[in-house]
PDB file of C-alpha atoms in Angstrom:
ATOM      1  CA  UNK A 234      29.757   8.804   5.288  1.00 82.00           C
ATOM      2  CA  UNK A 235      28.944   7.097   8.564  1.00 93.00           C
ATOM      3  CA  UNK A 236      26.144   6.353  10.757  1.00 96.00           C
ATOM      4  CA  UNK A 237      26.986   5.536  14.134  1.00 97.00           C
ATOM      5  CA  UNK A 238      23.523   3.975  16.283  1.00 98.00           C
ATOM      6  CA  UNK A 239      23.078   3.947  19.653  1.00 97.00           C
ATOM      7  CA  UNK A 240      20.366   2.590  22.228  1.00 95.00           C
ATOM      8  CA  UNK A 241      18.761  -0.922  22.198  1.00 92.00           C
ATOM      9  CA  UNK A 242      18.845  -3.669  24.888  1.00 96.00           C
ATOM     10  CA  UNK A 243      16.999  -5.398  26.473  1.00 97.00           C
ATOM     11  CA  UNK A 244      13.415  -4.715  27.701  1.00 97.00           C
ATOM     12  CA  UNK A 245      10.016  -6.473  28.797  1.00 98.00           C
ATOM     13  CA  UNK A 246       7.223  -6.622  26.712  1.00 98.00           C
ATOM     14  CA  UNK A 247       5.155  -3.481  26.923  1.00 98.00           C
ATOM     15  CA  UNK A 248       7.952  -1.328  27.592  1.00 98.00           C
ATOM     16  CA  UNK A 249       9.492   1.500  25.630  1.00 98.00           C
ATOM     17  CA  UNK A 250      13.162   2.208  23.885  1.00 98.00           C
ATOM     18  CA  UNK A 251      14.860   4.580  21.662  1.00 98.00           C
ATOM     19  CA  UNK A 252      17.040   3.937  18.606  1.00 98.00           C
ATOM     20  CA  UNK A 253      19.326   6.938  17.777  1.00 98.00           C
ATOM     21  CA  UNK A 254      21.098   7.334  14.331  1.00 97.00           C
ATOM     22  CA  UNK A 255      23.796  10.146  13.928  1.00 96.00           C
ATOM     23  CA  UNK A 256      25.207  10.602  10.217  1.00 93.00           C
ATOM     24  CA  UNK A 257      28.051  11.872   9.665  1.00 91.00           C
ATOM     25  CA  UNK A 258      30.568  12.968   6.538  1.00 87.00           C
ATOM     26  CA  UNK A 259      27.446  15.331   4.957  1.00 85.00           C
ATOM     27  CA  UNK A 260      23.946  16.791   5.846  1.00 88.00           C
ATOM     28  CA  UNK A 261      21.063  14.059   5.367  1.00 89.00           C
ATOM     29  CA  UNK A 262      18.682  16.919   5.551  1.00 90.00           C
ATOM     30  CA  UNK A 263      17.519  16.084   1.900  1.00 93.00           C
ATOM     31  CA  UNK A 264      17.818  12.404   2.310  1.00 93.00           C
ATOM     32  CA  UNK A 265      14.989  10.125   3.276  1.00 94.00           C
ATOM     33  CA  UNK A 266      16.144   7.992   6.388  1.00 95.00           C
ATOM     34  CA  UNK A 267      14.157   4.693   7.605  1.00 97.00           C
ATOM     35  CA  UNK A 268      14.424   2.063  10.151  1.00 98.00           C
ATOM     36  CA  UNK A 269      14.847  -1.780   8.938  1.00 98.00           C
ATOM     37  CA  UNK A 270      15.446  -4.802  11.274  1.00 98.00           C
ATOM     38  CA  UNK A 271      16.360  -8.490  10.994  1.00 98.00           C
ATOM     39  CA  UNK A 272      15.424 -11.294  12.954  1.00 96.00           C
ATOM     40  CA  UNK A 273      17.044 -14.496  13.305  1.00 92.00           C
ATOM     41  CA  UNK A 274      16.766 -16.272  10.430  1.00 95.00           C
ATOM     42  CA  UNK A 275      14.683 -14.208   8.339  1.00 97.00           C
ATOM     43  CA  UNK A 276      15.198 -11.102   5.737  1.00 97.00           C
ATOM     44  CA  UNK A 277      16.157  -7.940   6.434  1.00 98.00           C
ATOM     45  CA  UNK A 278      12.737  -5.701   6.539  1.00 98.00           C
ATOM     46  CA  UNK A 279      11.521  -2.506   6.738  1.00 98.00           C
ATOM     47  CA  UNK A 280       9.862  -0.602   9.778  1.00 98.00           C
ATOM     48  CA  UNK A 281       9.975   3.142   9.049  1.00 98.00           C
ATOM     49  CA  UNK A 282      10.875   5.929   7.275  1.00 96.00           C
ATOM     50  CA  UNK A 283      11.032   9.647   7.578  1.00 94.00           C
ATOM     51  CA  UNK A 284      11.285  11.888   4.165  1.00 91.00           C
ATOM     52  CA  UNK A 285      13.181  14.495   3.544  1.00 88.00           C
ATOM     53  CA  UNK A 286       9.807  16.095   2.816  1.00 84.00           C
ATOM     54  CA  UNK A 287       9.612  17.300   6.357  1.00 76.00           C
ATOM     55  CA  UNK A 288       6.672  15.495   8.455  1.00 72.00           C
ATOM     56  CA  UNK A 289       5.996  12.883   5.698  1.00 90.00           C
ATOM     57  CA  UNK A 290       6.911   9.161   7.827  1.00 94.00           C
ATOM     58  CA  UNK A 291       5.873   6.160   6.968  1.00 95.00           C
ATOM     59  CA  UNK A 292       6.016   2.801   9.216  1.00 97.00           C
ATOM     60  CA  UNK A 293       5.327  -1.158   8.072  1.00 98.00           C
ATOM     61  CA  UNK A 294       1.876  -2.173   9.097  1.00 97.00           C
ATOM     62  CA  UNK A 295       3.493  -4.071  12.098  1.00 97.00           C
ATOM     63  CA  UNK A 296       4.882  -1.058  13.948  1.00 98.00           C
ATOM     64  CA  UNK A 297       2.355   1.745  13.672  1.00 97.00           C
ATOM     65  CA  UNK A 298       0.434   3.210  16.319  1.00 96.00           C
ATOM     66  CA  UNK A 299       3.565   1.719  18.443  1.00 98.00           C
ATOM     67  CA  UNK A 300       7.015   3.082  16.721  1.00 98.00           C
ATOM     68  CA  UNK A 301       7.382   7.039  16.103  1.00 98.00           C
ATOM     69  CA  UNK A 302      10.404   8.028  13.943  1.00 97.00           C
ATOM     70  CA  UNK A 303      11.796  11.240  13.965  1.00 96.00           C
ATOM     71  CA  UNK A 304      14.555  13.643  13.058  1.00 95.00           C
ATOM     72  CA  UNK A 305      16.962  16.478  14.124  1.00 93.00           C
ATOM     73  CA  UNK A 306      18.594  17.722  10.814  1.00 91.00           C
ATOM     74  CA  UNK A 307      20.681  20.363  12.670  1.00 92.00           C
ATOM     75  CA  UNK A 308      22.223  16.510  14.797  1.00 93.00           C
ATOM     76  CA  UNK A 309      21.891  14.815  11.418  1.00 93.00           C
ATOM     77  CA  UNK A 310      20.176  12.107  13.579  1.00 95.00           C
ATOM     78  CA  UNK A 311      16.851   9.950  13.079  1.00 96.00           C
ATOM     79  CA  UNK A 312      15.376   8.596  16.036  1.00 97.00           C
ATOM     80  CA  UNK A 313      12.910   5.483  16.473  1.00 98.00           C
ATOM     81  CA  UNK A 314      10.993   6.148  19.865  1.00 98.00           C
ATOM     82  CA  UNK A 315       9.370   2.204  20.247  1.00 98.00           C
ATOM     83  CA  UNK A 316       6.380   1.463  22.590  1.00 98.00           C
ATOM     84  CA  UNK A 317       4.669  -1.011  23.854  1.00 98.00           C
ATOM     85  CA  UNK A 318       6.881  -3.674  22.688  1.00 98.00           C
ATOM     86  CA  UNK A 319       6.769  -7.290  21.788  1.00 98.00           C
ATOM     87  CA  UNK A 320       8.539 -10.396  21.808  1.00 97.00           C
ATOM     88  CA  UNK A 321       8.196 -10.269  18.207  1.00 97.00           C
ATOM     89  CA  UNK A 322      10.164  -7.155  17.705  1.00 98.00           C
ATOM     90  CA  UNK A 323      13.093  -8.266  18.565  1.00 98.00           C
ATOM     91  CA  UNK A 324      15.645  -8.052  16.237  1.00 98.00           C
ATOM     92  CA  UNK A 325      18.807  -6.373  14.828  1.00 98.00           C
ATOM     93  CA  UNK A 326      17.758  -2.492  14.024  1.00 98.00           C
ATOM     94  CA  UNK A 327      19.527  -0.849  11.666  1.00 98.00           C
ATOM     95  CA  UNK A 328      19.351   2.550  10.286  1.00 98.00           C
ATOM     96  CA  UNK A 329      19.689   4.038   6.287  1.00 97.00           C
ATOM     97  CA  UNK A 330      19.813   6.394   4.322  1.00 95.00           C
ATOM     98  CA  UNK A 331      18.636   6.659   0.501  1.00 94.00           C
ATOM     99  CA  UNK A 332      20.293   6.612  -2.291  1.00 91.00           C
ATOM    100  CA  UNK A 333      20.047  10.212  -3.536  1.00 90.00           C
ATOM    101  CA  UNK A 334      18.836  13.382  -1.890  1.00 90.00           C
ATOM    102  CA  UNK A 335      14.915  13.818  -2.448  1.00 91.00           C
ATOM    103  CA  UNK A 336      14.870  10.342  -3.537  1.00 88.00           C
ATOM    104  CA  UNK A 337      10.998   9.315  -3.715  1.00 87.00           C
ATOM    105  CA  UNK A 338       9.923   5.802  -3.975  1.00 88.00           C
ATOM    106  CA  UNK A 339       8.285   2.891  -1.988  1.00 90.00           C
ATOM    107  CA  UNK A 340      10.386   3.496   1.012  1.00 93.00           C
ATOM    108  CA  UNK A 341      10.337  -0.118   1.977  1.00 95.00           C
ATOM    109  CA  UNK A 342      13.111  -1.624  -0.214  1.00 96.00           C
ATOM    110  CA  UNK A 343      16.631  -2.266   1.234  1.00 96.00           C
ATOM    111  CA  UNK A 344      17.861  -1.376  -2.297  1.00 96.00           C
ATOM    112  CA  UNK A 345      16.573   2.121  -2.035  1.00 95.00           C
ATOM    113  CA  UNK A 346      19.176   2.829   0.546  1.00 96.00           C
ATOM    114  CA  UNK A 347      22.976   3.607   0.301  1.00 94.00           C
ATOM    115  CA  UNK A 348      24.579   3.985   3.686  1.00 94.00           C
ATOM    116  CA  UNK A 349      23.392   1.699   6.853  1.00 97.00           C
ATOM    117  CA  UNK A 350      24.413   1.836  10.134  1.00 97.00           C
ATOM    118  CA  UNK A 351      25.979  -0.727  12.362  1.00 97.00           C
ATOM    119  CA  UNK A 352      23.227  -2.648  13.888  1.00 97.00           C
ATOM    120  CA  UNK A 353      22.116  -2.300  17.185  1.00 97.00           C
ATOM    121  CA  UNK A 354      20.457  -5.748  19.153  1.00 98.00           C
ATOM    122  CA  UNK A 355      16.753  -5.139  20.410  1.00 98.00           C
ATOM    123  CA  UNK A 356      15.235  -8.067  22.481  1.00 98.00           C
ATOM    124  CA  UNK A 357      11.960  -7.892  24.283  1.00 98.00           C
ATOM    125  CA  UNK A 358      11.495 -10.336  26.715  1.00 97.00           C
ATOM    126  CA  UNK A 359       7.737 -12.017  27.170  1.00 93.00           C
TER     127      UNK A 359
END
């Protein structure tokens, strides 16, 4: 199993970006797959998540009404469209996937997720 990200950069504040996340080794079409990211110096935390119960996302406080996440299950990709962003969201972004297929729980745990992808750098300049 791999999941290969793409997108990121850099960007000033108030613009827009998209995060792309393509699995591969098996079909995440059952899985739950979420968005975490990292800033310097500080845990690992979670930004959103998209069920396998199709249309059921869920996004940290911080993020919503700004972030949409999405899927293609037929690209085995999840997608994190980002708007009007701020300094404070930069940070590493990484994309998972949980543990089992229709796993259901809080979503917002790094433990609840198996496979991560690479990383990819987001910085959004003031």
């Amino acid at each position: 199993v791999q999941l290969v990200q793409s997108g990121g950069g850099l960007v000033q504040a108030g613009g827009s970006l998209r995060l792309s996340c393509e699995a591969s080794g098996r079909s995440f079409s059952s899985y739950t797959m979420a968005w975490f990211r990292q800033a310097p110096g500080k845990e690992r935390e979670f930004v959103a998540a998209n069920s396998w119960r199709g249309g059921y996302a869920y996004y940290a406080d911080s993020v919503k009404d700004r972030f949409i996440i999405s899927r293609d299950n037929d690209k085995n990709t999840v997608y994190l469209d980002m708007n009007t962003l701020k300094p404070e969201d930069t940070a590493v972004y990484y994309c998972a996937v949980a543990r089992t297929a229709y796993y259901s729980g809080t979503y917002y745990y790094t433990d609840e997720y198996d496979y991560w992808g690479q990383g990819t750098q987001v910085i959004v300049s003031s």
